[in-house]
C-alpha cells in the first residue's frame, strides 16, 4: 500500500492584491501624527517661505536689475550721513532743525513741509552708524520687493501717521487712560528715519506673510514702548499699526485682482 503524502494547505493570495499581500482592513486608522514633528514641519515651511519671500526674491531682482535697483537705499543712507555730519556744528544743527525738524507744536503746514526731509534727519541722541545698516536693509529690500514708488509711499505714510497722531495725543492731553500727551511733549523732535524703517519692515512682513520678521520688528517696538515709554516708542507703534493696515489692504486688493483674473480670461473678445 503506497503512502499518500498530505499536501499542506496553501494560503492563496487575496483577490485584487498584487504580490500576495493581504487586503488592508478599511476600518483601520492611521496612528496620530507626532505633534512635535508637525510643529517642526510647520516651522520649517514658515522659515523657508520667509527666506524666499524676504531674501531670495529680492536678491533675484537685484541680479536681474543691477545695482541701480538700490537707488533709494543709497540715497537714504547718504542723506542721513550728510545731515548727521552737518548737525555736528552749531550752525549746521540749526539748519538741519529748520529743514527737517518736526515737532508736535509746529503749525500743521510747516510739519507737513518738513516731514519728507525728516526721513533723512537722524535722532541726535542715537548712534547714527548703528542705524545705517537697518536703514539700508529696509529700503533695499523694500525697493527690490515692492518697487520704488510703493517703497516711498509706505515710508512716508508710516512717518506721517506718527506725526499726525502725536498732534492728536497732544490735543487730548494727559488723562487717566494714558492716551494723551503733556504739552511739553510737543517740543520733542520726531523719530526721523526710524519710523520709516519700522514701517517698511512691518509692511514687508505682512505682504510676504513673514511672522518671524513681524515679531522681530513689531514685537521689538512693543517691548521698547513698555520698557522705555516715550514719544519715540509711541511713534514707532503708530508706524507699525499703519504699516499693518496698509499691508492688509494690499493683500485684500491682490486677492480681488486674482479672483477677477479668470473671469477676464474667459470673457469673449470684442
Short mmCIF file of C-alpha atoms in Angstrom, two decimals:
data_model
loop_
_atom_site.label_atom_id
_atom_site.label_comp_id
_atom_site.label_asym_id
_atom_site.label_seq_id
_atom_site.Cartn_x
_atom_site.Cartn_y
_atom_site.Cartn_z
CA UNK A 1 0.00 0.00 0.00
CA UNK A 2 1.54 3.24 -1.09
CA UNK A 3 1.95 6.04 1.36
CA UNK A 4 -0.04 9.16 0.47
CA UNK A 5 1.69 12.46 1.35
CA UNK A 6 -0.74 15.04 2.53
CA UNK A 7 -0.31 18.33 0.70
CA UNK A 8 -0.06 21.23 3.09
CA UNK A 9 -2.75 23.86 2.94
CA UNK A 10 -1.80 26.79 0.78
CA UNK A 11 -2.73 30.36 1.68
CA UNK A 12 -3.96 31.68 -1.61
CA UNK A 13 -3.38 35.40 -2.17
CA UNK A 14 -6.35 37.62 -1.61
CA UNK A 15 -8.12 38.69 -4.73
CA UNK A 16 -7.24 42.11 -6.03
CA UNK A 17 -3.87 42.42 -4.22
CA UNK A 18 -0.59 42.12 -6.12
CA UNK A 19 2.22 40.05 -4.72
CA UNK A 20 0.02 38.07 -2.39
CA UNK A 21 -0.31 40.83 0.16
CA UNK A 22 -3.41 40.65 2.31
CA UNK A 23 -6.03 43.35 1.85
CA UNK A 24 -5.76 46.05 4.40
CA UNK A 25 -8.65 46.48 6.73
CA UNK A 26 -10.62 49.52 5.67
CA UNK A 27 -11.62 50.18 9.26
CA UNK A 28 -8.01 50.53 10.42
CA UNK A 29 -6.98 54.05 11.33
CA UNK A 30 -3.59 55.67 10.91
CA UNK A 31 -1.67 56.38 14.07
CA UNK A 32 -1.84 60.02 15.13
CA UNK A 33 0.97 62.21 13.90
CA UNK A 34 3.59 63.34 16.36
CA UNK A 35 2.74 66.91 17.48
CA UNK A 36 6.42 67.81 17.75
CA UNK A 37 7.05 66.59 14.22
CA UNK A 38 4.08 68.59 12.90
CA UNK A 39 5.26 71.70 14.73
CA UNK A 40 8.79 71.26 13.36
CA UNK A 41 7.44 70.81 9.82
CA UNK A 42 5.29 73.93 10.16
CA UNK A 43 8.25 75.94 11.47
CA UNK A 44 10.40 74.69 8.61
CA UNK A 45 7.82 75.67 5.98
CA UNK A 46 7.39 79.09 7.59
CA UNK A 47 11.11 79.82 7.73
CA UNK A 48 11.61 78.56 4.18
CA UNK A 49 8.78 80.75 2.92
CA UNK A 50 10.17 83.79 4.72
CA UNK A 51 13.66 83.12 3.40
CA UNK A 52 12.38 83.05 -0.18
CA UNK A 53 10.00 85.99 0.24
CA UNK A 54 12.29 88.34 2.16
CA UNK A 55 15.76 87.36 0.91
CA UNK A 56 15.80 85.11 -2.17
CA UNK A 57 13.28 87.02 -4.29
CA UNK A 58 14.87 90.46 -3.64
CA UNK A 59 18.33 89.04 -4.43
CA UNK A 60 17.00 87.70 -7.74
CA UNK A 61 15.60 91.13 -8.51
CA UNK A 62 18.99 92.67 -7.70
CA UNK A 63 20.74 90.27 -10.07
CA UNK A 64 18.20 90.99 -12.81
CA UNK A 65 18.01 94.78 -12.41
CA UNK A 66 21.54 95.52 -11.28
CA UNK A 67 22.85 98.00 -8.68
CA UNK A 68 20.51 100.72 -9.98
CA UNK A 69 17.69 98.94 -8.12
CA UNK A 70 19.24 100.12 -4.81
CA UNK A 71 18.92 103.83 -5.59
CA UNK A 72 16.55 104.62 -2.72
CA UNK A 73 18.67 102.74 -0.18
CA UNK A 74 21.83 104.55 -1.25
CA UNK A 75 20.14 107.96 -1.28
CA UNK A 76 18.64 107.36 2.17
CA UNK A 77 21.99 106.37 3.69
CA UNK A 78 23.86 109.24 2.02
CA UNK A 79 21.19 111.69 3.18
CA UNK A 80 21.37 110.51 6.79
CA UNK A 81 25.17 110.68 6.79
CA UNK A 82 25.07 114.14 5.21
CA UNK A 83 22.61 115.62 7.71
CA UNK A 84 24.40 113.92 10.60
CA UNK A 85 27.69 115.49 9.55
CA UNK A 86 26.15 118.95 9.24
CA UNK A 87 24.45 118.65 12.64
CA UNK A 88 27.83 118.26 14.37
CA UNK A 89 28.37 122.03 14.04
CA UNK A 90 26.21 124.60 15.84
CA UNK A 91 25.19 126.46 12.69
CA UNK A 92 24.57 123.21 10.83
CA UNK A 93 22.45 121.86 13.70
CA UNK A 94 20.19 124.92 13.44
CA UNK A 95 19.92 124.50 9.67
CA UNK A 96 19.04 120.79 10.00
CA UNK A 97 16.42 121.60 12.60
CA UNK A 98 14.84 124.24 10.38
CA UNK A 99 14.82 121.97 7.32
CA UNK A 100 13.80 118.63 8.78
CA UNK A 101 12.99 119.03 12.45
CA UNK A 102 9.35 118.05 13.07
CA UNK A 103 7.72 118.73 16.44
CA UNK A 104 4.19 118.36 17.68
CA UNK A 105 3.76 122.05 18.45
CA UNK A 106 4.62 123.19 14.92
CA UNK A 107 1.88 124.52 12.64
CA UNK A 108 0.47 121.70 10.58
CA UNK A 109 1.53 123.16 7.23
CA UNK A 110 5.11 123.53 8.44
CA UNK A 111 5.20 120.00 9.85
CA UNK A 112 3.95 118.60 6.54
CA UNK A 113 6.56 120.64 4.68
CA UNK A 114 9.40 119.30 6.82
CA UNK A 115 8.25 115.67 7.03
CA UNK A 116 9.91 114.48 3.75
CA UNK A 117 13.25 115.92 4.87
CA UNK A 118 12.82 114.42 8.35
CA UNK A 119 13.22 110.98 6.77
CA UNK A 120 16.94 111.78 6.48
CA UNK A 121 17.45 113.53 9.83
CA UNK A 122 18.66 111.01 12.45
CA UNK A 123 17.99 111.40 16.15
CA UNK A 124 20.92 113.18 17.72
CA UNK A 125 20.86 111.05 20.89
CA UNK A 126 21.25 107.75 18.99
CA UNK A 127 24.34 106.26 17.28
CA UNK A 128 23.82 107.00 13.61
CA UNK A 129 26.16 104.32 12.31
CA UNK A 130 24.22 101.57 14.10
CA UNK A 131 21.05 102.62 12.30
CA UNK A 132 22.62 102.92 8.85
CA UNK A 133 22.59 99.14 8.37
CA UNK A 134 18.92 98.87 9.31
CA UNK A 135 18.09 101.84 7.10
CA UNK A 136 19.90 100.35 4.10
CA UNK A 137 18.34 96.90 4.53
CA UNK A 138 14.83 98.29 4.94
CA UNK A 139 14.96 100.50 1.84
CA UNK A 140 16.92 97.95 -0.21
CA UNK A 141 14.61 95.00 0.48
CA UNK A 142 11.50 97.14 0.05
CA UNK A 143 12.72 98.68 -3.21
CA UNK A 144 13.58 95.27 -4.64
CA UNK A 145 10.39 93.57 -3.46
CA UNK A 146 7.84 96.39 -3.77
CA UNK A 147 9.23 98.82 -6.29
CA UNK A 148 10.46 102.37 -5.88
CA UNK A 149 7.11 104.15 -5.84
CA UNK A 150 5.44 101.94 -3.25
CA UNK A 151 8.55 101.99 -1.04
CA UNK A 152 8.44 105.79 -0.90
CA UNK A 153 4.71 105.70 -0.23
CA UNK A 154 5.00 103.26 2.68
CA UNK A 155 7.98 105.06 4.22
CA UNK A 156 6.31 108.48 4.01
CA UNK A 157 2.90 107.22 5.18
CA UNK A 158 4.41 105.47 8.22
CA UNK A 159 6.29 108.60 9.25
CA UNK A 160 3.33 110.89 8.59
CA UNK A 161 0.99 108.64 10.60
CA UNK A 162 3.19 109.08 13.67
CA UNK A 163 3.49 112.84 13.16
CA UNK A 164 -0.27 113.38 12.85
CA UNK A 165 -1.21 111.02 15.68
CA UNK A 166 1.14 112.80 18.07
CA UNK A 167 -0.75 116.01 17.38
CA UNK A 168 -3.99 114.23 18.29
CA UNK A 169 -2.42 112.96 21.53
CA UNK A 170 -1.29 116.49 22.39
CA UNK A 171 -4.83 117.74 21.78
CA UNK A 172 -6.21 115.06 24.12
CA UNK A 173 -3.75 115.93 26.86
CA UNK A 174 -2.71 113.82 29.84
CA UNK A 175 -5.54 111.77 31.29
CA UNK A 176 -6.33 108.62 33.25
CA UNK A 177 -6.18 106.38 30.17
CA UNK A 178 -2.65 107.41 29.24
CA UNK A 179 -3.51 108.13 25.59
CA UNK A 180 -2.81 111.86 25.69
CA UNK A 181 0.49 113.69 25.99
CA UNK A 182 1.53 116.67 28.10
CA UNK A 183 2.20 119.99 26.31
CA UNK A 184 5.98 119.71 26.80
CA UNK A 185 6.00 116.61 24.54
CA UNK A 186 5.24 118.91 21.63
CA UNK A 187 8.80 120.26 21.77
CA UNK A 188 10.42 116.85 21.24
CA UNK A 189 11.69 116.04 17.76
CA UNK A 190 10.13 113.11 15.96
CA UNK A 191 11.86 109.79 15.32
CA UNK A 192 13.36 110.71 11.94
CA UNK A 193 14.02 107.75 9.60
CA UNK A 194 13.41 105.06 12.24
CA UNK A 195 9.62 105.21 11.84
CA UNK A 196 10.04 104.67 8.09
CA UNK A 197 12.38 101.71 8.72
CA UNK A 198 9.91 100.10 11.12
CA UNK A 199 7.05 100.72 8.71
CA UNK A 200 8.87 99.17 5.75
CA UNK A 201 9.90 96.04 7.64
CA UNK A 202 6.38 95.62 9.03
CA UNK A 203 4.72 96.11 5.63
CA UNK A 204 7.08 93.60 4.03
CA UNK A 205 6.36 91.03 6.75
CA UNK A 206 2.61 91.41 6.19
CA UNK A 207 2.50 91.24 2.39
CA UNK A 208 5.11 88.47 2.27
CA UNK A 209 3.48 86.58 5.19
CA UNK A 210 6.60 86.56 7.35
CA UNK A 211 5.58 86.18 11.01
CA UNK A 212 9.15 85.88 12.26
CA UNK A 213 10.17 89.19 10.69
CA UNK A 214 6.97 90.76 12.01
CA UNK A 215 7.76 89.56 15.53
CA UNK A 216 11.30 90.92 15.33
CA UNK A 217 10.09 94.33 14.12
CA UNK A 218 6.65 94.96 15.56
CA UNK A 219 7.30 92.90 18.68
CA UNK A 220 10.50 94.78 19.42
CA UNK A 221 8.63 98.08 19.12
CA UNK A 222 6.02 96.90 21.62
CA UNK A 223 8.76 95.86 24.01
CA UNK A 224 10.53 99.19 23.53
CA UNK A 225 7.37 101.15 24.33
CA UNK A 226 6.87 99.11 27.51
CA UNK A 227 10.47 99.17 28.69
CA UNK A 228 11.06 102.83 27.82
CA UNK A 229 7.78 104.71 27.42
CA UNK A 230 8.49 107.89 25.49
CA UNK A 231 7.37 109.77 22.40
CA UNK A 232 9.58 107.75 20.05
CA UNK A 233 8.08 104.49 21.29
CA UNK A 234 4.58 105.74 20.59
CA UNK A 235 5.51 106.89 17.11
CA UNK A 236 7.05 103.51 16.37
CA UNK A 237 3.89 101.72 17.48
CA UNK A 238 1.82 104.02 15.28
CA UNK A 239 4.13 103.29 12.33
CA UNK A 240 3.70 99.54 12.93
CA UNK A 241 -0.10 99.87 13.07
CA UNK A 242 -0.21 101.99 9.92
CA UNK A 243 2.02 99.53 8.04
CA UNK A 244 -0.15 96.59 9.15
CA UNK A 245 -3.28 98.31 7.86
CA UNK A 246 -1.63 99.16 4.54
CA UNK A 247 -0.33 95.61 4.20
CA UNK A 248 -3.74 94.06 4.87
CA UNK A 249 -5.35 96.40 2.34
CA UNK A 250 -2.74 95.37 -0.23
CA UNK A 251 -3.39 91.67 0.42
CA UNK A 252 -7.13 92.25 0.01
CA UNK A 253 -6.57 94.09 -3.26
CA UNK A 254 -4.33 91.27 -4.51
CA UNK A 255 -6.97 88.65 -3.70
CA UNK A 256 -9.63 90.63 -5.55
CA UNK A 257 -7.34 91.01 -8.55
CA UNK A 258 -6.65 87.29 -8.63
CA UNK A 259 -10.36 86.50 -8.29
CA UNK A 260 -11.21 88.70 -11.29
CA UNK A 261 -8.43 87.32 -13.47
CA UNK A 262 -10.17 84.02 -14.51
CA UNK A 263 -13.33 85.93 -15.41
CA UNK A 264 -11.37 88.30 -17.58
CA UNK A 265 -9.62 85.41 -19.28
CA UNK A 266 -12.92 83.65 -20.07
CA UNK A 267 -14.66 86.77 -21.33
CA UNK A 268 -15.28 86.83 -25.09
CA UNK A 269 -13.06 89.16 -27.07
CA UNK A 270 -14.65 92.24 -28.61
#
